[in-house]
XYZ file of N, CA, C and O in Angstrom:
560
model
N 6.472 -7.938 -26.136
C 5.600 -9.098 -26.003
C 5.974 -9.811 -24.723
O 7.140 -10.134 -24.503
N 5.007 -10.064 -23.885
C 5.226 -10.807 -22.654
C 4.844 -12.261 -22.845
O 4.005 -12.594 -23.669
N 5.453 -13.106 -22.072
C 5.070 -14.508 -22.012
C 4.777 -14.825 -20.554
O 5.230 -14.127 -19.648
N 4.016 -15.890 -20.317
C 3.667 -16.192 -18.932
C 3.578 -17.692 -18.709
O 3.493 -18.486 -19.651
N 3.576 -18.039 -17.453
C 3.403 -19.408 -17.009
C 2.699 -19.371 -15.656
O 2.517 -18.296 -15.077
N 2.326 -20.521 -15.166
C 1.661 -20.621 -13.871
C 2.592 -21.300 -12.883
O 3.319 -22.228 -13.240
N 2.557 -20.851 -11.652
C 3.422 -21.371 -10.601
C 2.609 -21.553 -9.330
O 1.833 -20.672 -8.966
N 2.793 -22.675 -8.669
C 2.162 -22.892 -7.367
C 3.103 -22.420 -6.268
O 4.293 -22.740 -6.290
N 2.569 -21.662 -5.328
C 3.335 -21.220 -4.168
C 2.543 -21.655 -2.928
O 1.705 -20.912 -2.422
N 2.810 -22.878 -2.474
C 2.028 -23.410 -1.350
C 2.493 -22.857 -0.004
O 3.695 -22.776 0.265
N 1.549 -22.441 0.812
C 1.854 -22.047 2.183
C 1.704 -23.285 3.046
O 0.655 -23.933 3.035
N 2.751 -23.619 3.778
C 2.728 -24.822 4.610
C 2.823 -24.440 6.082
O 3.391 -23.400 6.436
N 2.261 -25.275 6.958
C 2.324 -24.976 8.393
C 3.774 -24.943 8.893
O 4.606 -25.757 8.484
N 4.050 -24.001 9.772
C 5.368 -23.898 10.389
C 5.608 -25.101 11.290
O 4.693 -25.587 11.957
N 6.835 -25.564 11.331
C 7.184 -26.669 12.228
C 7.578 -26.158 13.604
O 7.726 -26.946 14.533
N 7.732 -24.832 13.743
C 8.166 -24.267 15.025
C 7.147 -23.335 15.668
O 7.231 -23.080 16.863
N 6.192 -22.811 14.906
C 5.226 -21.856 15.450
C 3.810 -22.278 15.087
O 3.451 -22.310 13.906
N 3.017 -22.572 16.087
C 1.637 -22.998 15.854
C 0.823 -21.857 15.247
O 0.913 -20.708 15.666
N 0.028 -22.197 14.234
C -0.850 -21.221 13.604
C -0.168 -20.315 12.600
O -0.767 -19.355 12.137
N 1.084 -20.621 12.262
C 1.823 -19.822 11.292
C 2.030 -20.661 10.037
O 2.361 -21.841 10.106
N 1.812 -20.022 8.890
C 1.975 -20.685 7.591
C 2.983 -19.890 6.783
O 3.082 -18.674 6.924
N 3.718 -20.598 5.926
C 4.707 -19.851 5.178
C 5.208 -20.533 3.925
O 4.925 -21.702 3.654
N 5.949 -19.740 3.180
C 6.678 -20.184 1.997
C 7.997 -19.434 2.041
O 8.013 -18.208 2.193
N 9.115 -20.156 1.933
C 10.410 -19.515 2.004
C 11.308 -20.050 0.901
O 11.572 -21.246 0.831
N 11.755 -19.130 0.045
C 12.660 -19.505 -1.020
C 13.649 -18.359 -1.213
O 13.295 -17.304 -1.728
N 14.885 -18.557 -0.749
C 15.914 -17.524 -0.869
C 16.750 -17.698 -2.136
O 17.781 -17.048 -2.297
N 16.274 -18.563 -3.008
C 16.835 -18.707 -4.361
C 15.642 -18.866 -5.300
O 15.459 -19.876 -5.959
N 14.793 -17.846 -5.318
C 13.520 -17.876 -6.045
C 13.758 -17.529 -7.516
O 13.808 -16.360 -7.899
N 13.939 -18.561 -8.297
C 14.124 -18.422 -9.741
C 13.161 -19.382 -10.432
O 13.564 -20.405 -10.992
N 11.872 -19.091 -10.393
C 10.858 -20.059 -10.851
C 10.812 -20.294 -12.351
O 10.189 -21.266 -12.786
N 11.465 -19.442 -13.139
C 11.388 -19.642 -14.588
C 12.765 -19.799 -15.232
O 12.947 -19.503 -16.405
N 13.741 -20.295 -14.460
C 15.054 -20.550 -15.049
C 14.907 -21.424 -16.292
O 14.244 -22.463 -16.268
N 15.526 -20.984 -17.374
C 15.525 -21.746 -18.618
C 14.195 -21.754 -19.350
O 14.043 -22.457 -20.346
N 13.225 -20.983 -18.895
C 11.902 -20.949 -19.510
C 11.631 -19.570 -20.121
O 12.355 -18.615 -19.888
N 10.535 -19.504 -20.849
C 10.044 -18.270 -21.453
C 11.150 -17.622 -22.284
O 11.574 -18.192 -23.269
N 11.682 -16.470 -21.904
C 12.757 -15.839 -22.680
C 14.133 -16.420 -22.345
O 15.136 -15.998 -22.898
N 14.202 -17.354 -21.398
C 15.474 -17.962 -21.028
C 16.266 -17.100 -20.066
O 15.812 -16.060 -19.600
N 17.482 -17.539 -19.783
C 18.325 -16.869 -18.796
C 19.189 -15.762 -19.387
O 19.938 -15.113 -18.668
N 19.119 -15.552 -20.684
C 19.852 -14.488 -21.371
C 21.341 -14.512 -21.038
O 21.956 -13.479 -20.755
N 21.923 -15.719 -21.024
C 23.353 -15.872 -20.790
C 23.776 -15.829 -19.336
O 24.965 -15.914 -19.037
N 22.862 -15.697 -18.413
C 23.174 -15.652 -16.982
C 22.877 -17.010 -16.330
O 22.236 -17.871 -16.927
N 23.319 -17.184 -15.086
C 23.048 -18.422 -14.362
C 21.552 -18.616 -14.093
O 21.082 -19.747 -14.007
N 20.841 -17.525 -13.926
C 19.413 -17.571 -13.620
C 18.678 -16.563 -14.491
O 19.269 -15.620 -15.012
N 17.366 -16.723 -14.576
C 16.510 -15.743 -15.215
C 16.149 -14.708 -14.152
O 15.316 -14.948 -13.290
N 16.816 -13.556 -14.216
C 16.640 -12.513 -13.205
C 15.604 -11.464 -13.579
O 15.299 -10.598 -12.780
N 15.090 -11.500 -14.769
C 14.184 -10.441 -15.218
C 12.773 -10.979 -15.350
O 12.327 -11.343 -16.432
N 12.065 -11.038 -14.218
C 10.709 -11.561 -14.255
C 9.842 -10.864 -13.216
O 10.346 -10.224 -12.298
N 8.568 -10.983 -13.415
C 7.596 -10.481 -12.449
C 6.657 -11.622 -12.071
O 6.496 -12.585 -12.815
N 6.057 -11.485 -10.919
C 5.055 -12.449 -10.474
C 3.857 -11.681 -9.941
O 4.010 -10.637 -9.291
N 2.685 -12.202 -10.234
C 1.442 -11.645 -9.709
C 0.680 -12.775 -9.043
O 0.476 -13.827 -9.641
N 0.296 -12.555 -7.804
C -0.493 -13.537 -7.065
C -1.813 -12.880 -6.706
O -1.837 -11.781 -6.135
N -2.898 -13.546 -7.043
C -4.239 -13.046 -6.712
C -4.960 -14.134 -5.931
O -5.037 -15.278 -6.369
N -5.458 -13.759 -4.771
C -6.179 -14.705 -3.940
C -7.182 -13.927 -3.094
O -7.300 -12.708 -3.199
N -7.901 -14.625 -2.269
C -8.749 -13.980 -1.276
C -8.603 -14.761 0.024
O -8.160 -15.915 0.026
N -8.942 -14.117 1.115
C -8.765 -14.743 2.425
C -9.877 -14.313 3.367
O -10.484 -13.253 3.206
N -10.114 -15.146 4.369
C -11.066 -14.826 5.423
C -10.330 -14.100 6.535
O -9.339 -14.609 7.075
N -10.796 -12.901 6.864
C -10.221 -12.139 7.979
C -11.013 -12.492 9.229
O -12.143 -12.061 9.412
N -10.395 -13.296 10.096
C -11.058 -13.748 11.319
C -10.739 -12.846 12.500
O -11.491 -12.800 13.474
N -9.617 -12.131 12.425
C -9.170 -11.280 13.517
C -7.884 -11.826 14.111
O -7.736 -13.025 14.302
N -6.935 -10.931 14.352
C -5.670 -11.315 14.956
C -4.578 -11.717 13.983
O -3.475 -12.043 14.408
N -4.843 -11.668 12.681
C -3.861 -12.146 11.715
C -2.798 -11.096 11.375
O -3.031 -9.902 11.460
N -1.652 -11.623 10.956
C -0.586 -10.812 10.396
C -0.157 -11.434 9.072
O -0.377 -12.628 8.830
N 0.451 -10.613 8.226
C 1.003 -11.087 6.964
C 2.347 -10.408 6.778
O 2.437 -9.182 6.820
N 3.399 -11.212 6.611
C 4.751 -10.690 6.447
C 5.302 -11.140 5.107
O 5.170 -12.310 4.740
N 5.925 -10.207 4.398
C 6.619 -10.551 3.158
C 8.051 -10.063 3.278
O 8.298 -8.938 3.694
N 8.984 -10.921 2.887
C 10.389 -10.551 2.802
C 10.844 -10.843 1.385
O 10.588 -11.925 0.857
N 11.495 -9.872 0.780
C 11.968 -10.078 -0.579
C 12.852 -8.944 -1.032
O 12.962 -7.915 -0.383
N 13.508 -9.200 -2.150
C 14.351 -8.163 -2.731
C 13.668 -7.615 -3.983
O 12.762 -8.234 -4.526
N 14.114 -6.498 -4.367
C 13.534 -5.732 -5.463
C 12.074 -5.397 -5.144
O 11.702 -5.328 -3.983
N 11.275 -5.150 -6.128
C 9.924 -4.633 -5.889
C 8.981 -5.684 -5.334
O 8.851 -6.777 -5.895
N 8.297 -5.337 -4.240
C 7.228 -6.162 -3.683
C 6.122 -5.220 -3.214
O 6.379 -4.298 -2.433
N 4.924 -5.468 -3.697
C 3.765 -4.690 -3.274
C 2.644 -5.664 -2.923
O 2.333 -6.556 -3.714
N 2.043 -5.495 -1.751
C 0.925 -6.334 -1.319
C -0.281 -5.427 -1.122
O -0.210 -4.443 -0.379
N -1.356 -5.773 -1.814
C -2.615 -5.041 -1.697
C -3.633 -5.917 -1.007
O -3.791 -7.093 -1.360
N -4.318 -5.367 -0.028
C -5.412 -6.053 0.656
C -6.650 -5.195 0.475
O -6.623 -3.989 0.742
N -7.719 -5.816 -0.007
C -8.950 -5.095 -0.284
C -8.685 -3.933 -1.245
O -9.232 -2.851 -1.106
N -7.761 -4.168 -2.183
C -7.367 -3.218 -3.225
C -6.644 -1.974 -2.705
O -6.507 -0.977 -3.404
N -6.149 -2.045 -1.460
C -5.394 -0.934 -0.873
C -3.989 -1.412 -0.528
O -3.791 -2.537 -0.071
N -2.997 -0.549 -0.724
C -1.608 -0.905 -0.489
C -1.375 -1.183 0.994
O -1.596 -0.325 1.842
N -0.924 -2.399 1.293
C -0.662 -2.801 2.673
C 0.830 -2.952 2.948
O 1.280 -2.720 4.063
N 1.596 -3.389 1.951
C 3.054 -3.531 2.066
C 3.682 -2.924 0.825
O 3.296 -3.231 -0.292
N 4.684 -2.064 1.044
C 5.395 -1.409 -0.054
C 6.895 -1.585 0.163
O 7.488 -0.939 1.017
N 7.485 -2.511 -0.596
C 8.931 -2.719 -0.573
C 9.469 -2.429 -1.971
O 10.179 -3.232 -2.566
N 9.101 -1.284 -2.506
C 9.474 -0.925 -3.867
C 10.941 -0.574 -4.007
O 11.587 -0.155 -3.056
N 11.469 -0.791 -5.212
C 12.833 -0.430 -5.541
C 13.753 -1.633 -5.611
O 13.399 -2.738 -5.239
N 14.952 -1.399 -6.109
C 15.983 -2.434 -6.174
C 16.758 -2.372 -4.870
O 17.323 -1.338 -4.522
N 16.765 -3.469 -4.119
C 17.392 -3.478 -2.800
C 17.673 -4.911 -2.378
O 17.157 -5.864 -2.963
N 18.490 -5.050 -1.340
C 18.678 -6.358 -0.706
C 17.356 -6.754 -0.060
O 16.424 -5.949 0.036
N 17.275 -7.978 0.397
C 16.031 -8.455 0.991
C 15.598 -7.576 2.164
O 16.379 -7.285 3.066
N 14.350 -7.133 2.099
C 13.721 -6.358 3.165
C 12.463 -7.079 3.596
O 11.901 -7.879 2.845
N 11.986 -6.766 4.786
C 10.796 -7.413 5.315
C 9.832 -6.368 5.852
O 10.251 -5.348 6.404
N 8.544 -6.636 5.671
C 7.527 -5.755 6.232
C 6.328 -6.609 6.633
O 5.973 -7.563 5.932
N 5.722 -6.253 7.747
C 4.566 -6.975 8.274
C 3.373 -6.048 8.332
O 3.504 -4.888 8.723
N 2.216 -6.579 7.954
C 0.969 -5.852 8.156
C 0.177 -6.605 9.221
O -0.048 -7.808 9.115
N -0.168 -5.883 10.289
C -1.018 -6.393 11.354
C -2.443 -6.027 10.945
O -2.802 -4.849 10.941
N -3.224 -7.029 10.580
C -4.552 -6.740 10.025
C -5.462 -6.035 11.016
O -6.239 -5.160 10.619
N -5.378 -6.378 12.295
C -6.209 -5.683 13.280
C -5.824 -4.205 13.363
O -6.692 -3.332 13.374
N -4.534 -3.920 13.414
C -4.061 -2.543 13.542
C -4.364 -1.727 12.290
O -4.542 -0.512 12.369
N -4.430 -2.393 11.126
C -4.649 -1.697 9.857
C -6.071 -1.877 9.314
O -6.356 -1.447 8.192
N -6.952 -2.493 10.089
C -8.303 -2.811 9.600
C -9.044 -1.579 9.093
O -9.658 -1.609 8.021
N -8.989 -0.496 9.832
C -9.693 0.724 9.416
C -9.122 1.265 8.110
O -9.864 1.603 7.183
N -7.798 1.346 8.029
C -7.129 1.850 6.823
C -7.445 0.978 5.614
O -7.634 1.477 4.507
N -7.503 -0.353 5.825
C -7.741 -1.288 4.728
C -9.229 -1.514 4.449
O -9.581 -2.191 3.484
N -10.082 -0.976 5.306
C -11.526 -1.136 5.104
C -11.991 -2.574 5.266
O -12.870 -3.027 4.533
N -11.403 -3.288 6.234
C -11.759 -4.699 6.431
C -12.426 -4.899 7.783
O -12.180 -4.154 8.727
N -13.286 -5.907 7.851
C -13.979 -6.259 9.083
C -13.934 -7.753 9.307
O -13.947 -8.542 8.358
N -13.884 -8.153 10.550
C -13.787 -9.566 10.910
C -14.962 -10.362 10.358
O -16.089 -9.883 10.309
N -14.644 -11.594 9.933
C -15.661 -12.508 9.443
C -15.991 -12.366 7.971
O -16.881 -13.042 7.474
N -15.270 -11.504 7.261
C -15.535 -11.300 5.834
C -14.323 -11.721 5.005
O -13.198 -11.805 5.498
N -14.562 -11.938 3.719
C -13.529 -12.373 2.786
C -13.057 -11.161 1.971
O -13.886 -10.372 1.505
N -11.731 -11.051 1.815
C -11.147 -9.911 1.109
C -10.121 -10.376 0.080
O -9.464 -11.400 0.248
N -9.947 -9.567 -0.943
C -8.961 -9.843 -1.984
C -7.568 -9.493 -1.484
O -7.380 -8.526 -0.734
N -6.581 -10.289 -1.925
C -5.168 -9.990 -1.700
C -4.445 -10.165 -3.031
O -4.631 -11.166 -3.721
N -3.639 -9.173 -3.379
C -2.820 -9.236 -4.589
C -1.376 -8.931 -4.203
O -1.119 -7.971 -3.469
N -0.472 -9.748 -4.701
C 0.953 -9.555 -4.459
C 1.630 -9.376 -5.814
O 1.416 -10.184 -6.727
N 2.421 -8.331 -5.926
C 3.195 -8.074 -7.136
C 4.677 -8.096 -6.761
O 5.090 -7.407 -5.822
N 5.452 -8.876 -7.495
C 6.870 -9.077 -7.226
C 7.630 -8.876 -8.530
O 7.227 -9.420 -9.564
N 8.697 -8.100 -8.501
C 9.527 -7.899 -9.696
C 10.981 -8.154 -9.337
O 11.524 -7.506 -8.438
N 11.590 -9.095 -10.033
C 13.024 -9.360 -9.872
C 13.754 -8.590 -10.962
O 13.544 -8.857 -12.141
N 14.598 -7.630 -10.575
C 15.210 -6.753 -11.568
C 16.712 -6.649 -11.469
O 17.332 -5.919 -12.234
N 17.341 -7.341 -10.530
C 18.774 -7.148 -10.328
C 19.470 -8.497 -10.271
O 19.088 -9.348 -9.484
N 20.491 -8.713 -11.097
C 21.107 -10.045 -11.206
C 22.077 -10.405 -10.071
O 23.262 -10.607 -10.285
N 21.546 -10.449 -8.856
C 22.372 -10.861 -7.710
C 21.692 -12.007 -6.966
O 22.275 -13.042 -6.759
N 20.467 -11.834 -6.547
C 19.751 -12.858 -5.796
C 18.267 -12.662 -5.979
O 17.828 -11.724 -6.646
N 17.501 -13.554 -5.394
C 16.052 -13.448 -5.482
C 15.432 -14.130 -4.270
O 15.512 -15.342 -4.121
N 14.852 -13.328 -3.381
C 14.222 -13.840 -2.161
C 12.721 -13.655 -2.232
O 12.236 -12.593 -2.628
N 11.996 -14.691 -1.826
C 10.536 -14.657 -1.804
C 10.103 -15.427 -0.561
O 10.141 -16.659 -0.543
N 9.751 -14.707 0.498
C 9.426 -15.340 1.768
C 8.123 -14.754 2.305
O 7.989 -13.534 2.436
N 7.172 -15.634 2.587
C 5.892 -15.241 3.164
C 5.729 -15.953 4.501
O 6.032 -17.138 4.624
N 5.254 -15.215 5.500
C 4.887 -15.813 6.779
C 3.594 -15.151 7.224
O 3.496 -13.921 7.238
N 2.599 -15.957 7.568
C 1.297 -15.390 7.917
C 0.560 -16.257 8.932
O 0.816 -17.460 9.038
N -0.334 -15.606 9.648
C -1.257 -16.341 10.511
C -2.643 -16.419 9.887
O -3.563 -16.920 10.511
N -2.777 -15.929 8.656
C -4.038 -16.110 7.922
C -4.158 -17.593 7.624
O -3.263 -18.183 7.025
N -5.265 -18.195 8.015
C -5.380 -19.650 7.869
C -6.327 -20.076 6.744
O -6.323 -21.243 6.375
N -7.103 -19.145 6.211
C -8.053 -19.529 5.180
C -7.898 -18.658 3.937
O -8.388 -17.535 3.874
N -7.177 -19.209 2.965
C -7.027 -18.581 1.655
C -7.818 -19.380 0.648
O -7.959 -20.599 0.777
N -8.320 -18.708 -0.391
C -8.884 -19.415 -1.530
C -7.746 -19.847 -2.435
O -6.763 -19.119 -2.582
N -7.879 -21.004 -3.035
C -6.882 -21.481 -3.974
C -7.236 -20.935 -5.351
O -8.360 -21.090 -5.815
N -6.290 -20.260 -5.977
C -6.511 -19.716 -7.309
C -5.927 -20.667 -8.335
O -4.816 -21.153 -8.192
N -6.686 -20.920 -9.364
C -6.239 -21.833 -10.424
C -5.880 -21.022 -11.644
O -6.434 -20.045 -11.957
């Protein structure tokens, strides 16, 4: 039996790079003490997150995810970032212009983005997004 909750992950403008938005949490434990609890550990390390949104592809954008354990980013229902497995924090960037043909995307249109994150190892939890995508839909 699974349990769930809702979490806001706001992308905020960078203070050092114009046109860059991000979310950075190198101690990402959003459900500590909730749902099934921490199971005797300092943090709840056994959780997954699913983010579903859509964005306007204007041209020139990049999307970078850095995280540990499993991270998969799908754009237009196609795999764009694959950081699968149990590992220390890794980072991968998708250049939307360079991958437009592979992802089946065209400038000026709105596309779905899904992010799947699984925390499976009781050491740390990193969740870092950096992007130049400026128009996302807010999912409730």
